[in-house]
Amino acid sequence: KTAYEILTCDWSSGRVLFRSQRSARWFGRHLPVFASEHPTYAKHPEIAEIAELEKALADAFDGPDAEPLGIEALAAMPPESWPKLVFTPHPTAIRLTFKTNAADIWSALKTETAPPEPKHLADPQAIVVWRQDFMSRFRPLPPEEAMMWDEAAKSVRFRVLCEMVATFAGEDDAELRAASYLEGWIETGMLAGCGRTGFPVPPDDYGIGMRLQAQKEKDRREKKEREEQSEEHTSELQSHVRISYA
């Protein structure tokens, strides 16, 4: 077994940990933290990163629905508005940064092939996780594209994004490189909307409504889980008391 497989077995065998989670879906949500803090597994940072990727894929699958931005919507924008365009990531998009080759190890485990030896990367690896066509996906991003994605997610205008790309890796074909990244995001459903700065745009066009709805749903689930855990612990305490006085 791989170290990650051993970790999941150890995690699953923890009676108290398992007892606190009635839903298998949420059972592993604390696994990345557990792996990073446990004295045995903390020595192998790729394990926590694999768990983090697994959790992100599950969160993306359960994330809020949103119609992906289509190329036709972008084509409908007048050319003079392009410099002021801002883009909204799909509400299921999750940005990760790995220091190891955890993504390659995860992919090998997923296809049941021999995983590569764990190693620390010379440079951190940027990864985006999102849901497309009812399936969670992830994709490593090269440094320049990762920079542009991070800035686009902050609603930086397209003209400024092109300038940042030019500064990052040279002015030659900078606009073409930026447009190529944008095209790839649209083709794979990583974006949920676009609009022009300085113009009123309905909040849902920027994914704000969907994000608020998702946060409210998350808060509701966590509150319910805390109440269930409290009830279960109270029941166990009462059971102990009855046994003690039997």
XYZ file of C-alpha atoms in Angstrom:
246
model
C 0.000 0.000 0.000
C 1.007 3.617 -0.527
C 1.412 5.922 2.448
C -1.835 7.658 1.469
C -3.733 4.374 1.452
C -2.332 3.539 4.887
C -3.376 6.983 6.101
C -6.967 6.516 4.939
C -7.091 3.125 6.658
C -5.831 4.680 9.896
C -8.318 7.514 9.540
C -11.218 5.144 8.883
C -10.329 2.978 11.876
C -10.460 5.908 14.308
C -13.607 5.155 16.307
C -14.067 8.651 17.699
C -13.425 10.309 14.337
C -15.814 8.026 12.546
C -18.469 8.373 15.211
C -18.504 12.142 14.760
C -19.457 11.837 11.074
C -22.642 10.161 9.958
C -22.205 11.117 6.319
C -19.487 9.367 4.323
C -19.311 12.475 2.100
C -18.118 14.665 4.978
C -16.110 12.003 6.735
C -12.782 13.064 5.212
C -13.137 16.817 5.327
C -10.566 17.124 8.137
C -8.178 14.603 6.605
C -5.773 17.186 5.084
C -5.265 18.852 8.482
C -4.965 15.470 10.207
C -2.288 14.375 7.728
C -0.333 17.612 8.041
C -0.331 17.552 11.854
C -0.022 13.844 12.651
C 3.618 13.127 13.641
C 3.804 10.082 11.353
C 2.321 11.601 8.206
C 3.595 15.167 8.593
C 7.008 13.886 7.512
C 5.490 13.206 4.073
C 3.866 16.476 2.881
C 2.623 14.836 -0.334
C 0.102 12.892 1.760
C -1.634 16.014 3.062
C -1.630 17.497 -0.446
C -3.220 14.363 -1.915
C -5.904 14.586 0.776
C -6.352 18.292 -0.015
C -6.840 17.514 -3.700
C -9.331 14.755 -2.894
C -11.302 17.126 -0.668
C -11.272 19.886 -3.310
C -12.610 17.477 -5.943
C -15.428 16.460 -3.601
C -16.221 20.095 -2.747
C -16.279 21.031 -6.430
C -18.680 18.183 -7.156
C -21.062 19.444 -4.464
C -20.605 23.111 -5.376
C -23.360 25.428 -6.625
C -24.606 25.199 -10.190
C -23.809 27.907 -12.704
C -24.042 28.144 -16.459
C -20.476 28.278 -17.829
C -19.498 31.300 -19.867
C -19.882 30.472 -23.552
C -17.678 31.751 -26.322
C -20.767 33.232 -27.998
C -21.374 35.527 -24.999
C -17.826 36.785 -25.262
C -18.119 37.253 -29.017
C -21.215 39.409 -28.457
C -19.145 41.973 -26.559
C -18.264 45.003 -28.717
C -14.520 45.215 -29.455
C -14.164 48.552 -27.682
C -15.358 46.961 -24.418
C -12.691 44.252 -24.317
C -10.061 46.263 -22.413
C -12.559 46.731 -19.568
C -13.820 43.147 -19.440
C -13.636 41.331 -16.122
C -14.221 37.605 -15.665
C -15.833 35.469 -12.981
C -14.506 32.008 -12.132
C -17.042 29.208 -11.975
C -18.357 29.048 -8.376
C -16.987 25.509 -8.013
C -13.435 26.611 -8.899
C -10.875 26.021 -6.152
C -7.273 27.175 -6.399
C -4.556 25.024 -4.804
C -0.784 25.315 -4.567
C 1.320 22.178 -4.079
C 4.962 21.891 -3.084
C 5.187 18.208 -4.055
C 4.182 16.005 -7.013
C 0.983 15.051 -5.175
C -1.152 15.626 -8.287
C 0.876 13.097 -10.292
C 0.663 10.585 -7.438
C -3.117 11.086 -7.185
C -3.549 10.580 -10.942
C -1.570 7.338 -10.814
C -3.587 6.028 -7.870
C -6.808 6.969 -9.675
C -5.831 4.922 -12.744
C -4.416 2.108 -10.586
C -0.926 2.472 -12.017
C 2.367 2.596 -10.132
C 2.694 6.092 -8.627
C 5.907 8.075 -9.026
C 8.258 8.513 -6.105
C 7.230 11.479 -3.934
C 9.388 14.529 -4.442
C 9.533 18.203 -3.575
C 9.104 20.469 -6.583
C 11.656 23.128 -7.407
C 8.770 25.601 -7.800
C 5.270 25.367 -6.286
C 2.643 23.890 -8.620
C -0.557 25.873 -9.200
C -3.710 23.787 -9.630
C -7.333 24.666 -10.326
C -10.125 22.268 -9.382
C -13.627 22.772 -10.774
C -16.701 20.905 -12.005
C -17.509 20.518 -15.686
C -20.386 18.470 -17.098
C -21.219 16.878 -13.711
C -17.623 15.772 -13.188
C -14.940 17.210 -10.930
C -11.690 17.986 -12.706
C -8.334 19.528 -11.962
C -5.591 21.015 -14.078
C -2.080 22.186 -13.243
C -1.413 25.724 -14.469
C 1.958 26.934 -15.745
C 3.269 29.945 -13.790
C 2.175 32.638 -16.238
C -1.322 31.244 -16.620
C -1.596 30.793 -12.846
C -0.698 34.454 -12.353
C -3.313 35.549 -14.863
C -5.959 33.269 -13.327
C -5.315 34.621 -9.836
C -5.561 38.215 -11.043
C -8.634 37.538 -13.185
C -10.319 36.038 -10.119
C -9.827 39.454 -8.450
C -11.796 41.131 -11.284
C -8.719 42.699 -12.850
C -9.594 44.126 -16.278
C -8.501 42.259 -19.394
C -6.279 45.115 -20.577
C -4.400 45.017 -17.282
C -4.200 41.227 -17.468
C -2.496 41.533 -20.856
C -0.047 44.051 -19.414
C 0.732 41.715 -16.526
C 1.309 38.819 -18.925
C 3.681 41.028 -20.933
C 5.579 41.895 -17.768
C 5.677 38.283 -16.625
C 7.239 36.641 -19.679
C 7.888 39.314 -22.274
C 5.861 41.572 -24.538
C 6.101 39.366 -27.636
C 2.668 37.826 -28.281
C 1.523 38.824 -24.789
C -2.043 39.567 -25.908
C -2.125 36.322 -27.874
C -0.955 34.362 -24.823
C -3.563 36.030 -22.635
C -6.306 35.332 -25.174
C -5.156 31.713 -25.426
C -5.435 31.221 -21.657
C -8.861 32.854 -21.687
C -10.027 30.624 -24.536
C -8.894 27.529 -22.642
C -10.815 28.575 -19.528
C -13.969 29.116 -21.558
C -13.677 25.833 -23.458
C -13.329 23.855 -20.236
C -16.082 25.653 -18.301
C -13.796 27.330 -15.758
C -15.568 30.696 -16.058
C -19.151 31.603 -15.190
C -19.471 35.139 -16.489
C -17.947 38.337 -17.799
C -18.877 41.990 -17.789
C -17.528 45.497 -18.294
C -16.175 47.551 -15.413
C -18.061 50.770 -14.895
C -21.379 49.238 -15.996
C -24.103 47.958 -13.655
C -24.212 44.190 -13.833
C -26.670 41.961 -11.915
C -24.840 40.319 -8.988
C -25.513 36.803 -10.226
C -23.588 37.605 -13.411
C -20.514 37.807 -11.206
C -21.374 34.702 -9.224
C -21.903 36.708 -6.022
C -25.397 35.387 -5.421
C -24.290 31.819 -6.046
C -21.331 32.163 -3.701
C -23.516 33.597 -0.926
C -25.998 30.793 -1.396
C -23.214 28.210 -1.254
C -21.793 29.770 1.933
C -25.215 29.777 3.603
C -25.698 26.119 2.697
C -22.245 25.266 4.057
C -22.961 27.118 7.318
C -26.290 25.298 7.636
C -24.668 21.886 7.168
C -21.892 22.629 9.637
C -24.377 23.855 12.241
C -26.446 20.688 11.813
C -23.326 18.535 12.156
C -22.297 20.332 15.356
C -25.763 19.794 16.807
C -25.670 16.098 15.901
C -22.227 15.695 17.454
C -23.376 17.469 20.613
C -26.426 15.214 20.864
C -24.312 12.115 20.321
C -21.755 13.116 22.959
C -24.552 13.906 25.430
C -26.106 10.494 24.769
C -22.762 8.775 25.357
C -22.238 10.692 28.606
C -25.680 9.703 29.821
C -24.929 6.103 28.916
C -21.703 6.241 30.944
C -23.587 7.657 33.921
C -26.214 4.888 33.771
C -23.508 2.220 33.575
C -21.621 3.751 36.512
C -24.658 3.657 38.762
C -26.013 0.308 37.548
